[in-house]
Tab-separated table of C-alpha atoms in Angstrom:
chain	number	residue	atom	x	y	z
A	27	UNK	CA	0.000	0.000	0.000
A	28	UNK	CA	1.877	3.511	-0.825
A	29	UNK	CA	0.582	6.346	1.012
A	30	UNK	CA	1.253	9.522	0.108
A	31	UNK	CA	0.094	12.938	2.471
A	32	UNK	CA	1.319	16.310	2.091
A	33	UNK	CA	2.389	18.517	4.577
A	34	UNK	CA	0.973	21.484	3.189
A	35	UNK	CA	3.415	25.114	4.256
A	36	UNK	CA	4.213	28.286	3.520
A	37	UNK	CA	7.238	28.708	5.640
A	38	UNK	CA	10.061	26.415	6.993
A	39	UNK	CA	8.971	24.574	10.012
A	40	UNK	CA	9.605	21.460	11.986
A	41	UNK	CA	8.533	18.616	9.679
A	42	UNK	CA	7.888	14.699	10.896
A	43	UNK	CA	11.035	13.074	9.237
A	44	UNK	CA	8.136	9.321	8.762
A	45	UNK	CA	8.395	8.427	4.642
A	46	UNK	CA	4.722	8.688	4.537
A	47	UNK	CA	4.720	12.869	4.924
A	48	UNK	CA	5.713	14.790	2.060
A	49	UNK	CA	6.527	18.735	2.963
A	50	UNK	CA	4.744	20.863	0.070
A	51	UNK	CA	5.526	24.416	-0.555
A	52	UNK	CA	1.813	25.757	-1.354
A	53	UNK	CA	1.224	28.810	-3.861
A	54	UNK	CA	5.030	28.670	-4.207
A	55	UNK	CA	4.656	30.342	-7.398
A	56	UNK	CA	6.380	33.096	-7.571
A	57	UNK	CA	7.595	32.937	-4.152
A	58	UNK	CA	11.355	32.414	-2.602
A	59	UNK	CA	12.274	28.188	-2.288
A	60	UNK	CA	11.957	26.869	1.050
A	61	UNK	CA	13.469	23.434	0.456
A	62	UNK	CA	10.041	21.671	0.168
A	63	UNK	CA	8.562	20.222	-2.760
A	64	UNK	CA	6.705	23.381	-4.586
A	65	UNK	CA	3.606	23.225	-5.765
A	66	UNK	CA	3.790	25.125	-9.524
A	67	UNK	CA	5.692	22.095	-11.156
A	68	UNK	CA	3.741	20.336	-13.739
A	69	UNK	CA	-0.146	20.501	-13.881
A	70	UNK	CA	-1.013	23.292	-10.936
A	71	UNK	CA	-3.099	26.262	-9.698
A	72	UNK	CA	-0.482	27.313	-7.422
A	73	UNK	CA	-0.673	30.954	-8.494
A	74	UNK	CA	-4.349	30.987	-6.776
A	75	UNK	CA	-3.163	30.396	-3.273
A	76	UNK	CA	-3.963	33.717	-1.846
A	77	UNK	CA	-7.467	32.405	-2.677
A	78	UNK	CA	-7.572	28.821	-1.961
A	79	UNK	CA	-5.536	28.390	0.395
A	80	UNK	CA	-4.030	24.396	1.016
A	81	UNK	CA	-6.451	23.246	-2.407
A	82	UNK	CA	-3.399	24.428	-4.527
A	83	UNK	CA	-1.318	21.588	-2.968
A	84	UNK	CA	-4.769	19.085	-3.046
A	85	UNK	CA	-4.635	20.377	-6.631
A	86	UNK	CA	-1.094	19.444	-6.664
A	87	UNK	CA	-1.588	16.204	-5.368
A	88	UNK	CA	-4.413	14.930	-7.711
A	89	UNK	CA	-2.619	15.958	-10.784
A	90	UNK	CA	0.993	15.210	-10.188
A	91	UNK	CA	1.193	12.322	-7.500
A	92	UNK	CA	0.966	8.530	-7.870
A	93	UNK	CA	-0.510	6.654	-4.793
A	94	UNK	CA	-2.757	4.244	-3.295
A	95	UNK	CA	-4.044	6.973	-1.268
A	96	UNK	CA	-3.861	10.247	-0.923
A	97	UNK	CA	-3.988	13.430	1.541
A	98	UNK	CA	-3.399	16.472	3.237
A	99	UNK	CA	-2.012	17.560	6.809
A	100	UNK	CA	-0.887	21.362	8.037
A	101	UNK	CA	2.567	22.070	8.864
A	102	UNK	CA	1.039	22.911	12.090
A	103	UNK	CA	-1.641	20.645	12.633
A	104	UNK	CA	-1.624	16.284	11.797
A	105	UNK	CA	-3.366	13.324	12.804
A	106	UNK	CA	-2.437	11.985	15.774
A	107	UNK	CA	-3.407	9.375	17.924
A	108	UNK	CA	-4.811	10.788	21.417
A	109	UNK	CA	-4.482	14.700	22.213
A	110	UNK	CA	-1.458	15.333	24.799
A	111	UNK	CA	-0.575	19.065	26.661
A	112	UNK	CA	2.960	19.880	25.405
A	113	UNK	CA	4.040	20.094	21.641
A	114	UNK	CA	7.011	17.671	22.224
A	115	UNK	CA	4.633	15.109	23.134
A	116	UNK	CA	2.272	15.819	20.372
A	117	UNK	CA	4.990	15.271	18.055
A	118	UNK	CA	5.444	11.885	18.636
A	119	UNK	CA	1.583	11.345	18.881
A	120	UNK	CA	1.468	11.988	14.940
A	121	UNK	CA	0.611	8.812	13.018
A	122	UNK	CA	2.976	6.805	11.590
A	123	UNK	CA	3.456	5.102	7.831
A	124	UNK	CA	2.523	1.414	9.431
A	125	UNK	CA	-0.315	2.806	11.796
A	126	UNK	CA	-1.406	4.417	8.508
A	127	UNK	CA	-1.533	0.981	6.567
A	128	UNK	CA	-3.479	-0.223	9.301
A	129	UNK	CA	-5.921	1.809	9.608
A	130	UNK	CA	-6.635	2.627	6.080
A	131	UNK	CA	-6.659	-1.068	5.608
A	132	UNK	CA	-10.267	-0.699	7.482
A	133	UNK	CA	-11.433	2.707	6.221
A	134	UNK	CA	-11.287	3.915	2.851
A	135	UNK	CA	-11.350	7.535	4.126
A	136	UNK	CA	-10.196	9.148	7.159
A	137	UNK	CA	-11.843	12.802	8.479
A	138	UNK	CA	-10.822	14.930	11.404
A	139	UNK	CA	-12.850	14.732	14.581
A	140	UNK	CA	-15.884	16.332	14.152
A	141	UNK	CA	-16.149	20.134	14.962
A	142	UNK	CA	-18.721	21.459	17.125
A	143	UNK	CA	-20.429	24.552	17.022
A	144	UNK	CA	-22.911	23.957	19.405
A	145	UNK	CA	-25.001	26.557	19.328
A	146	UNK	CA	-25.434	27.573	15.557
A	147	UNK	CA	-25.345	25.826	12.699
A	148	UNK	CA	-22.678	25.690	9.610
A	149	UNK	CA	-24.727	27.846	7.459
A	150	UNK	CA	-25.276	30.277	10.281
A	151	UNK	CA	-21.875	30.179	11.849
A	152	UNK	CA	-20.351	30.837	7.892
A	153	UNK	CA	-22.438	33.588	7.755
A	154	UNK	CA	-21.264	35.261	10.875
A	155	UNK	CA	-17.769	34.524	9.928
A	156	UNK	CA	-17.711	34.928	6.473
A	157	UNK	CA	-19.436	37.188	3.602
A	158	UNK	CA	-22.932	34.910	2.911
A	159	UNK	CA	-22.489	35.248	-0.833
A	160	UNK	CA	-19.707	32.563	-0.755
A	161	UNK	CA	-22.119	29.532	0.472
A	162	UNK	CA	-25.456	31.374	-1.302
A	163	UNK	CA	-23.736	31.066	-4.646
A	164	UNK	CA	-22.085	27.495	-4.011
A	165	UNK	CA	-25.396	26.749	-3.372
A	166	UNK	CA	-26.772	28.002	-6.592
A	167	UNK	CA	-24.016	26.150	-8.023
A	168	UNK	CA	-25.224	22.968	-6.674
A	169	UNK	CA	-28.852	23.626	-8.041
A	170	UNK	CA	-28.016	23.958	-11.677
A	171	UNK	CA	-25.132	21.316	-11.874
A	172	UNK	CA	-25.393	18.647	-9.150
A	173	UNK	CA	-28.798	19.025	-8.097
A	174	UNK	CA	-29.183	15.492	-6.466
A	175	UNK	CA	-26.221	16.938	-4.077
A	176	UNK	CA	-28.955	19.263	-2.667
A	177	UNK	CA	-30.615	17.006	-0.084
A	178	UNK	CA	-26.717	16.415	1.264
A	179	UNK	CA	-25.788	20.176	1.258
A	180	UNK	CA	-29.390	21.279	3.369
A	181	UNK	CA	-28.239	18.331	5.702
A	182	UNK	CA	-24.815	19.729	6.209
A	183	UNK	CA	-25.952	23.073	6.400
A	184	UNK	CA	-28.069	22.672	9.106
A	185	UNK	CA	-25.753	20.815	11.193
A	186	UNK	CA	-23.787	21.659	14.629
A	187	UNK	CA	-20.721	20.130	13.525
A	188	UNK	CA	-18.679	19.077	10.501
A	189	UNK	CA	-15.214	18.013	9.467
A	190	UNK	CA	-12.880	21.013	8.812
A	191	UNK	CA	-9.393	22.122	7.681
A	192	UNK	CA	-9.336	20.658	4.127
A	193	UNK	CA	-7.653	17.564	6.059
A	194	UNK	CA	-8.284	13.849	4.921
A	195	UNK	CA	-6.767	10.541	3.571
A	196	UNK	CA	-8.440	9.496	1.049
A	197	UNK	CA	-8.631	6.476	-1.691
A	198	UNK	CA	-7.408	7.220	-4.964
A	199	UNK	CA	-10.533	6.661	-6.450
A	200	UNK	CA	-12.523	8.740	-4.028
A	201	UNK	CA	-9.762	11.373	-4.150
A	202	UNK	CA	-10.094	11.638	-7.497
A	203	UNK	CA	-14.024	11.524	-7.322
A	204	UNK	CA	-13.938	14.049	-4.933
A	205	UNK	CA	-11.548	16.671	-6.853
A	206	UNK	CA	-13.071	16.683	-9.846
A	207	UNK	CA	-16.511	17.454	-7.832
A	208	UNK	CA	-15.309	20.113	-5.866
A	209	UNK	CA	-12.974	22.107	-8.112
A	210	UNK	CA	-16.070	21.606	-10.874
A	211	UNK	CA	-17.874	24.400	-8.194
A	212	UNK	CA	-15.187	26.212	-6.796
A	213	UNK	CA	-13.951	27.174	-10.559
A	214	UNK	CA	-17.520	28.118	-11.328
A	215	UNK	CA	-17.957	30.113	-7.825
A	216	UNK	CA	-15.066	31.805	-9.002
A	217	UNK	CA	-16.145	33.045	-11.888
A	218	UNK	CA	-19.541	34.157	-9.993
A	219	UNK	CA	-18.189	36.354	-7.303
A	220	UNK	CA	-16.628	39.678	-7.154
A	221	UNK	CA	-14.049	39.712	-4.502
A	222	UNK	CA	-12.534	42.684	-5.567
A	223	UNK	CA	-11.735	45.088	-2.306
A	224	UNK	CA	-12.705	41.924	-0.007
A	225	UNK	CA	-9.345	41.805	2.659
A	226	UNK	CA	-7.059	39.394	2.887
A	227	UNK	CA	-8.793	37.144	4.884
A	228	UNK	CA	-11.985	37.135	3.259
A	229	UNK	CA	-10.443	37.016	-0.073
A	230	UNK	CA	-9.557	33.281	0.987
A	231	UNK	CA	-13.360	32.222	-0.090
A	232	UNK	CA	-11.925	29.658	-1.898
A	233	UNK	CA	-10.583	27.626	1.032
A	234	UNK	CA	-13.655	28.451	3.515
A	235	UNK	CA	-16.376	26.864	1.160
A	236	UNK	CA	-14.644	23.730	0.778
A	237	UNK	CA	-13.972	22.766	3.962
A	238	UNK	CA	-18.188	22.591	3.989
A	239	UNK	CA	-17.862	20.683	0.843
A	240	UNK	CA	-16.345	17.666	2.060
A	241	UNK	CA	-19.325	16.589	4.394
A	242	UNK	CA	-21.751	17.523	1.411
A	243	UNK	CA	-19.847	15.223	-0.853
A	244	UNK	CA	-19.208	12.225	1.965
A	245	UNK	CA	-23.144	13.104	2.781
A	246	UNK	CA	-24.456	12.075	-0.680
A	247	UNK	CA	-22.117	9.591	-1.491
A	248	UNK	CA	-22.710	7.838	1.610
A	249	UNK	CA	-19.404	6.788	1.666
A	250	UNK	CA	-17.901	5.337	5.035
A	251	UNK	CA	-15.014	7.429	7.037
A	252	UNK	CA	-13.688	7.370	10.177
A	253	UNK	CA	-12.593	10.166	12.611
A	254	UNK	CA	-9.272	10.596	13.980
A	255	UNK	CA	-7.642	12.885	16.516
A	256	UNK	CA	-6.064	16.081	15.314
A	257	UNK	CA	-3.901	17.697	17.366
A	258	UNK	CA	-2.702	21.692	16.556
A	259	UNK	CA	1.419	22.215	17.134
A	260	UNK	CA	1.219	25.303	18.759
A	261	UNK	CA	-0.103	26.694	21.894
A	262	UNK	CA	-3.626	28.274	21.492
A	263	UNK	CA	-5.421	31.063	23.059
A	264	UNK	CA	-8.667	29.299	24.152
A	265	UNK	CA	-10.355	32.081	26.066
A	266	UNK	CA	-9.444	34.382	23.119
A	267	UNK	CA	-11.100	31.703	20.379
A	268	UNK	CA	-14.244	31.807	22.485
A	269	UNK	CA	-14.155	34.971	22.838
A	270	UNK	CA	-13.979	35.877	19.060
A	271	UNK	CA	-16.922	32.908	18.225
A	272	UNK	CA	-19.044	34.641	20.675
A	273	UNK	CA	-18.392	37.836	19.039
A	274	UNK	CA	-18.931	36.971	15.592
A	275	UNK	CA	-22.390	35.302	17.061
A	276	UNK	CA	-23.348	38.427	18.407
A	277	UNK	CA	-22.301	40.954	16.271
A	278	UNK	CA	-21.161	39.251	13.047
A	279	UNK	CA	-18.480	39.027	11.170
């Protein structure tokens, strides 16, 4: 079984040294080497990574690598097996090549843990984080060219929780099912939407919607996952987080 994930980054950073993680340079076009595979060598959209984000290296991926399955991690956040306190010990909590094999020997896709929001929903909580155009036109989208995908985005929509940060191992069948799908509507969202004078956070549309994508597509394809910790590499600011989702509940984006 070869397994191939990327470690999708922008800047040099401790990198697991395990053959099964390959460090990506994403929307390396035009930018200064790093020392990590970039992503603007042979079929790529790495020039759109100020708008999608980690998809330029999934884009990457699906046209330029050859594996049994296929995936993505963060630089500074993996799969690992249990959530520990200190980074050290998260490090060695990532999952391994064999631990891989094993487990996608029983699953033909693995998700993050789910999410939870709790107290709104994922079209709600977008909305309040995000301009509302980005889903409202994905979901026009949807109508006109995948309209028996509707029942699976409402579902996902009005859920508490979902599976986020463009992170999953994946078949290479279902990989390549699932590209083709989801670059199909973020291509034609893009040529929908006028983001000109949106900031630079906003302006990362691209990246937002699809992470909301993934459930629709698992949702109508009922096809069988399973969860796995993921733990982030650096300290976070929990009170702050909360603080900012209550905010953006309250007050909006």
């Amino acid at each position: 079984m070869h397994i191939s994930i990327i470690v999708a980054a922008h800047k040099p950073y401790w990198m697991p040294t395990d053959p099964v993680y390959l460090p990506v340079q994403v929307g390396a076009e035009g930018k200064k080497d790093i020392g990590y595979t970039p992503d603007n060598t042979g079929e790529n959209i790495s020039a759109k990574n100020p708008h999608f984000c980690e998809l330029t290296g999934l884009y990457w991926v699906w046209k330029n690598l050859d594996a049994d399955y296929l995936g993505l991690v963060h630089y500074r956040r993996y799969f690992t097996r249990k959530e520990v306190r200190s980074i050290e010990g998260k490090k060695k909590q990532i999952l391994t090549g064999p631990e891989w094999t094993a487990l996608l020997a029983q699953h033909p896709v693995i998700v993050p843990d789910k999410r939870n929001y709790y107290i709104e929903t994922n079209r709600s909580h977008y909305n309040h984080a995000h301009y509302p155009e980005g889903l409202d036109i994905t979901q026009e989208i949807i109508k006109e060219a995948y309209p028996e995908y509707l029942p699976a985005f409402e579902e996902v929509m009005n859920r508490t929780w979902a599976h986020m940060f463009n992170m999953f191992v994946m078949r290479r069948d279902l990989y390549d099912n699932y590209m083709q799908w989801m670059f199909a509507i973020l291509f034609e969202l893009e040529k929908r939407i006028d983001i000109t004078g949106w900031d630079t956070y906003e302006s990362r549309i691209y990246g937002f919607v699809s992470e909301l994508l993934l459930d629709i597509w698992l949702e109508h394809n009922q096809i069988k996952y399973a969860e796995q910790n993921v733990s982030f590499m650096e300290k976070q600011d929990w009170i702050k987080k909360g603080g900012a989702f209550l905010k953006r509940k309250i007050f909006g984006r």
